[in-house]
Short mmCIF file of C-alpha atoms in Angstrom, two decimals:
data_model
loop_
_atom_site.label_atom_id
_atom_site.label_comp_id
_atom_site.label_asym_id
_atom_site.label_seq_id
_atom_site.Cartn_x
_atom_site.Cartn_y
_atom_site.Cartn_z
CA UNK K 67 195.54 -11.18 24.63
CA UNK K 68 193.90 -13.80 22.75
CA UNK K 69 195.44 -17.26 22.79
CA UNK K 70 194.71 -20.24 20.19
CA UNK K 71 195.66 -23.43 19.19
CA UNK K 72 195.85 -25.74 16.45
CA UNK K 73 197.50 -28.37 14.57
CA UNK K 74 201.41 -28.16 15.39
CA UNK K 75 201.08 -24.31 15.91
CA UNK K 76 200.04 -21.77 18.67
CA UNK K 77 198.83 -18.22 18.58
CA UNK K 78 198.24 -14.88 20.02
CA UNK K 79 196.36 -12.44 18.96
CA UNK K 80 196.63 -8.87 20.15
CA UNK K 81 196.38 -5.28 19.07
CA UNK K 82 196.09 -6.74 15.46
CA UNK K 83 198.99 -8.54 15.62
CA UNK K 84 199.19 -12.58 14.96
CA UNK K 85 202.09 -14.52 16.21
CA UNK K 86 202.52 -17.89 15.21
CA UNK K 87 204.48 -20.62 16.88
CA UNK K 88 205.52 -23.82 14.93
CA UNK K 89 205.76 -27.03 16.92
CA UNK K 90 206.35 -29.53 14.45
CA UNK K 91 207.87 -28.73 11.09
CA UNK K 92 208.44 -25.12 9.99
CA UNK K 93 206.83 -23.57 7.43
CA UNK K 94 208.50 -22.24 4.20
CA UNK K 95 211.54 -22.18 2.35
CA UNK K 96 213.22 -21.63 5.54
CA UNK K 97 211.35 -23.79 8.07
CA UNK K 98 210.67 -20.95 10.39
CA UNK K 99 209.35 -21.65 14.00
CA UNK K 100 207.56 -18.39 14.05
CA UNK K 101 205.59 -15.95 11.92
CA UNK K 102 204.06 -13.06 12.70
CA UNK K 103 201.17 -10.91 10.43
CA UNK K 104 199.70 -7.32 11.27
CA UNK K 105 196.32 -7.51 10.22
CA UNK K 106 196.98 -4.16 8.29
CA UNK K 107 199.56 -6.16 5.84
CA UNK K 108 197.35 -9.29 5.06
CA UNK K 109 195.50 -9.08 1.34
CA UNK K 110 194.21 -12.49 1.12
CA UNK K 111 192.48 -14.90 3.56
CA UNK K 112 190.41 -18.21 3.40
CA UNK K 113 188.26 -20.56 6.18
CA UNK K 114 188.25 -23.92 5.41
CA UNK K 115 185.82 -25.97 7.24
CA UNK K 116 187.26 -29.64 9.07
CA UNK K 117 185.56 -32.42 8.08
CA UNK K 118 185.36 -36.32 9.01
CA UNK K 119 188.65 -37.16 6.89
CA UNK K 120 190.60 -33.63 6.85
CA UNK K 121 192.04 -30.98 8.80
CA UNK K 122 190.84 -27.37 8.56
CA UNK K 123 192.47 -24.68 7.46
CA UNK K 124 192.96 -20.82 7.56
CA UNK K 125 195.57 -19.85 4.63
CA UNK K 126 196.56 -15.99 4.82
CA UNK K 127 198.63 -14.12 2.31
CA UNK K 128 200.84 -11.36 2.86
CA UNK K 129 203.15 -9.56 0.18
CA UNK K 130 205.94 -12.08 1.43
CA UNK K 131 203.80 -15.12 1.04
CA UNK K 132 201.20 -17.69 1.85
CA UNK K 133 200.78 -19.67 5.19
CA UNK K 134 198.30 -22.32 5.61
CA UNK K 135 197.06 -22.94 9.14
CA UNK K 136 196.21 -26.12 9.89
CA UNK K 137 193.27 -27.39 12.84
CA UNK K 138 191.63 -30.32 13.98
CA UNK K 139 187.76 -30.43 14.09
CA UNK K 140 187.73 -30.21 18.02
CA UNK K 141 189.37 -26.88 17.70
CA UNK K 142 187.00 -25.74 15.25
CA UNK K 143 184.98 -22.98 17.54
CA UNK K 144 188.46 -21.48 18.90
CA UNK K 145 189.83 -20.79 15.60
CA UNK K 146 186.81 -19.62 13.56
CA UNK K 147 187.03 -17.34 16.35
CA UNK K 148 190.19 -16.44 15.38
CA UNK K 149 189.54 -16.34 11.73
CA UNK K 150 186.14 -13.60 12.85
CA UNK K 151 188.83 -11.17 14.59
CA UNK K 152 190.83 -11.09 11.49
CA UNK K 153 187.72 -10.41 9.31
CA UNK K 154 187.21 -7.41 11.56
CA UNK K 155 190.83 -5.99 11.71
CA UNK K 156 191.89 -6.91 8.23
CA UNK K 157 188.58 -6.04 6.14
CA UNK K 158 190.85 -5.43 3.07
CA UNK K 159 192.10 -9.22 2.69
CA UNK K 160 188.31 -10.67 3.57
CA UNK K 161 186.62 -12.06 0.55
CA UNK K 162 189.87 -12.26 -1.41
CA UNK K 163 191.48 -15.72 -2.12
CA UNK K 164 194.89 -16.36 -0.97
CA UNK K 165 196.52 -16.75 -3.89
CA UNK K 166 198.37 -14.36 -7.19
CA UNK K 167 196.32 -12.74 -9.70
CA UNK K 168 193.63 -15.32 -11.80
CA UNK K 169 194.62 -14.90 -15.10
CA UNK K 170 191.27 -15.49 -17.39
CA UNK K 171 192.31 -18.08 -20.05
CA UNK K 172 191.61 -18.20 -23.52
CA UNK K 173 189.31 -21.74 -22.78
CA UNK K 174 186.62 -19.17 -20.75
CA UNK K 175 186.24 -17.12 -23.85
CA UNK K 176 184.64 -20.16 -25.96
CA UNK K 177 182.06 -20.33 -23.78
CA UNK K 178 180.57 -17.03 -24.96
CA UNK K 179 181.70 -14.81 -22.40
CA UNK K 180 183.60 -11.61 -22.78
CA UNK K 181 185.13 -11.22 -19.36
CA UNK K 182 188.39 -8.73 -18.99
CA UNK K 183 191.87 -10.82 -19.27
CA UNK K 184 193.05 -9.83 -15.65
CA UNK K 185 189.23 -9.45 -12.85
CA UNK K 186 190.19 -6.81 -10.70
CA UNK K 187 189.10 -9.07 -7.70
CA UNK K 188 188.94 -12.05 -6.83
CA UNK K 189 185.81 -13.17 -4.56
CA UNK K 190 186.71 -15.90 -1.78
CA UNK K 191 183.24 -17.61 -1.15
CA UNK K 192 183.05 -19.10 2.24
CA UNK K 193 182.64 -23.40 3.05
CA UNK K 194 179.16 -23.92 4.22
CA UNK K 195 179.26 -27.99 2.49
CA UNK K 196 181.15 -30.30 0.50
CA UNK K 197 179.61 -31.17 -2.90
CA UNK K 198 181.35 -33.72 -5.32
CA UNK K 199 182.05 -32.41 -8.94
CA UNK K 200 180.02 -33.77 -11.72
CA UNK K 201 181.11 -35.17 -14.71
CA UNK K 202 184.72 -35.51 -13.57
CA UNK K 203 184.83 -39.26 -15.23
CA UNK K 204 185.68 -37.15 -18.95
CA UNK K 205 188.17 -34.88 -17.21
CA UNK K 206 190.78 -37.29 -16.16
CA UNK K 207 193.06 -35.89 -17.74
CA UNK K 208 192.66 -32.63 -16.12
CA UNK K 209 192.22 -33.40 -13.03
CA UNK K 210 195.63 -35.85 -13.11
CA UNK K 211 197.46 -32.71 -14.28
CA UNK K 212 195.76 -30.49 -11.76
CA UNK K 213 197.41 -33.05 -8.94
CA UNK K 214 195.41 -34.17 -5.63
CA UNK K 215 195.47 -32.12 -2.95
CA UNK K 216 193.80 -28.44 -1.75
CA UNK K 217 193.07 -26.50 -4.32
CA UNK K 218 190.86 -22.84 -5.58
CA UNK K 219 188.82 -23.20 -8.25
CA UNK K 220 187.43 -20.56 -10.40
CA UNK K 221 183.63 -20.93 -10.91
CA UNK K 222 182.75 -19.89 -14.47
CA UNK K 223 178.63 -19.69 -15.59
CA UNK K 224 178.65 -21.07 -18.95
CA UNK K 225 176.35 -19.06 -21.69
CA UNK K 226 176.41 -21.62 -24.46
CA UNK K 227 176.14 -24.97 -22.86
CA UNK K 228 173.42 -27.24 -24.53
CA UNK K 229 173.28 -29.80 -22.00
CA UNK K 230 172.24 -27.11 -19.45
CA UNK K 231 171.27 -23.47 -19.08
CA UNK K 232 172.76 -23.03 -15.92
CA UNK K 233 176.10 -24.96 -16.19
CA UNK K 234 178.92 -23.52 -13.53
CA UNK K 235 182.54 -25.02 -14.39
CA UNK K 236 185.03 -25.47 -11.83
CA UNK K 237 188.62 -24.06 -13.00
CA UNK K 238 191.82 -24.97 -11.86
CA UNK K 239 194.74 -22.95 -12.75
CA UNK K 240 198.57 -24.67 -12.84
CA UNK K 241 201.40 -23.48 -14.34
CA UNK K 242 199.58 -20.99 -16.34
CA UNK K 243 197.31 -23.29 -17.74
CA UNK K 244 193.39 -23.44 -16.99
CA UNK K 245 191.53 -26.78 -16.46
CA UNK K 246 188.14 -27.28 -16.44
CA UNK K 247 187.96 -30.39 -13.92
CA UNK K 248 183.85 -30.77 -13.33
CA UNK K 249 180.93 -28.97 -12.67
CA UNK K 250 178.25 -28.08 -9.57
CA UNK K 251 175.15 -30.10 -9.75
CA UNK K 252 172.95 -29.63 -12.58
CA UNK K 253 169.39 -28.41 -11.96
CA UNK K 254 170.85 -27.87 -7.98
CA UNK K 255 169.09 -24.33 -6.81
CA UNK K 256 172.29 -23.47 -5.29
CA UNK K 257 173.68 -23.81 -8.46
CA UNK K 258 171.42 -21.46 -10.14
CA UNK K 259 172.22 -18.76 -7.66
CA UNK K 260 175.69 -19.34 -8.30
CA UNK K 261 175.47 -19.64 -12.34
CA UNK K 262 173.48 -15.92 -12.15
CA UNK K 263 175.98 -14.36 -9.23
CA UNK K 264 179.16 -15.51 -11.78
CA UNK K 265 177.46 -13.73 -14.21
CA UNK K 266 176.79 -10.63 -12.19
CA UNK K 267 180.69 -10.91 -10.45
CA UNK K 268 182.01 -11.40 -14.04
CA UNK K 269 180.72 -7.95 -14.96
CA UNK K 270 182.17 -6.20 -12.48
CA UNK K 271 186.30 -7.80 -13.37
CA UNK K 272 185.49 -10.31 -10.26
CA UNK K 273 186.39 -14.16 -10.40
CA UNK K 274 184.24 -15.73 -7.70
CA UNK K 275 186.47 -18.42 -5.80
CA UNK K 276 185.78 -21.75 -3.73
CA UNK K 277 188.43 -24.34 -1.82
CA UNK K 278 188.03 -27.70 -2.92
CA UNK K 279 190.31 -30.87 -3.04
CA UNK K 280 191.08 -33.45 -5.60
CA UNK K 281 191.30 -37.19 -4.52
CA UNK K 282 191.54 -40.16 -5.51
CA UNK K 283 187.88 -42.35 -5.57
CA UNK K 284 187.17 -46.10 -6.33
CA UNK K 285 186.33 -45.03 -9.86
CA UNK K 286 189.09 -42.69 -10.76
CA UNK K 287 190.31 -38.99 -9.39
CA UNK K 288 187.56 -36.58 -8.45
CA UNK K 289 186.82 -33.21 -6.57
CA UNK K 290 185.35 -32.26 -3.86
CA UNK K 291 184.11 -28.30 -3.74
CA UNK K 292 182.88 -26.11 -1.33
CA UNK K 293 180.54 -24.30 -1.26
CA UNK K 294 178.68 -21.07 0.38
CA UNK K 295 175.26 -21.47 2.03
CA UNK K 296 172.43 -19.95 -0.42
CA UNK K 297 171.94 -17.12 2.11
CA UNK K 298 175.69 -15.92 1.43
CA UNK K 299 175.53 -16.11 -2.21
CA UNK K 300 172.67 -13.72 -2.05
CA UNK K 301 174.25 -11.84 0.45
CA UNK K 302 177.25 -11.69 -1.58
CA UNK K 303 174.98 -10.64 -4.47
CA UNK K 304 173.63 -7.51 -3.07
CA UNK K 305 176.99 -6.61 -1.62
CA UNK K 306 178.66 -6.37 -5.01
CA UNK K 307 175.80 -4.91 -6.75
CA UNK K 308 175.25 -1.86 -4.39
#
């Protein structure tokens, strides 16, 4: 049996079975002490790295919901540990965010791009760094309706963008609505690889996904995204092209 701890909760692992015990306050509707997840019934998972300021996280979603994980940085080793059994036991949910169905909106089709109205998959790209969104100082208004907070946001490469020809857009989606709320670092190779792996996932009905959080600056409300490592996005690129 496998044993780990983080913020407010503890957990075994064994035989592909996760129990959860709440210390502090529950989680859910309910406030429930304890949870427990086969590995065969999990369809979504994410890894979010701790930094300086914030927690970690591992978020995992089940038919019956969404539970968000929380850790400290000194626990980081035990429960990516944790997070690497799942992968193995639950290869189904890896890769796929932990939220409903991304519903394309009508604002991705002015960019030029044809992409279905429901992706078949969604693509959960793993935090390898923490980039700041770019030009979030015209998107205010976005990002005050998006809210602070954690968040997923949608990459999109944008075909038609005259200030540059490999533009990715972060989307946020709330209540139905999409908002463009900034973009990854112009002329950034990472960026590149990520503007011609949208492209690529877009073909094949997937939405490539990152974590991210919206806070409040000196200047106004911005984002913080993150990203993969350039290794993963190629690795990611092969993968979904073989």
């Amino acid at each position: 049996m496998d044993i780990f701890n983080g913020y407010w909760w503890m957990a075994t692992y064994e035989n592909q079975v996760l129990k959860c015990e709440f210390s502090g306050p529950g989680v859910g509707a309910a406030q429930a002490k304890e949870r427990t997840f086969l590995a065969s019934e999990l369809v979504g998972m994410a890894f979010v790295l701790p930094t300086l300021m914030k927690n970690g996280s591992i978020t995992l979603s089940t038919q019956r919901g969404i539970t968000k994980l929380n850790f400290r940085k000194k626990d980081r080793l035990e429960v990516e540990r944790l997070y690497d059994l799942l992968q193995g036991d639950a290869p189904q949910a890896f890769g796929v965010a932990p939220t409903g169905s991304y519903e394309t909106s009508s604002s991705l089709a002015k960019l030029g791009k044809s992409p279905s109205a429901k992706p078949n998959t969604q693509l959960m790209m793993p935090n390898d760094g923490t980039t700041f969104a770019r030009g979030v100082s015209y998107r205010q208004g976005n990002l005050e309706r998006v809210g602070c907070g954690d968040h997923l946001f949608v990459l999109v490469a944008e075909l038609n963008n005259e200030y540059d020809a490999n533009a990715v857009g972060a989307h946020a989606r709330k209540n139905g609505k999409d908002y463009l709320i900034g973009y990854l670092p112009s002329g950034d190779t990472k960026t590149k690889l990520l503007w011609d792996f949208c492209l690529s996932a877009n073909e094949t009905g997937t939405d490539v996904v990152i974590s991210g959080e919206v806070r409040t600056y000196d200047s106004g409300l911005g984002a913080d995204l993150h990203l993969p490592s350039s290794q993963h996005i190629k690795k990611a690129k092969a993968q979904l092209l073989s």
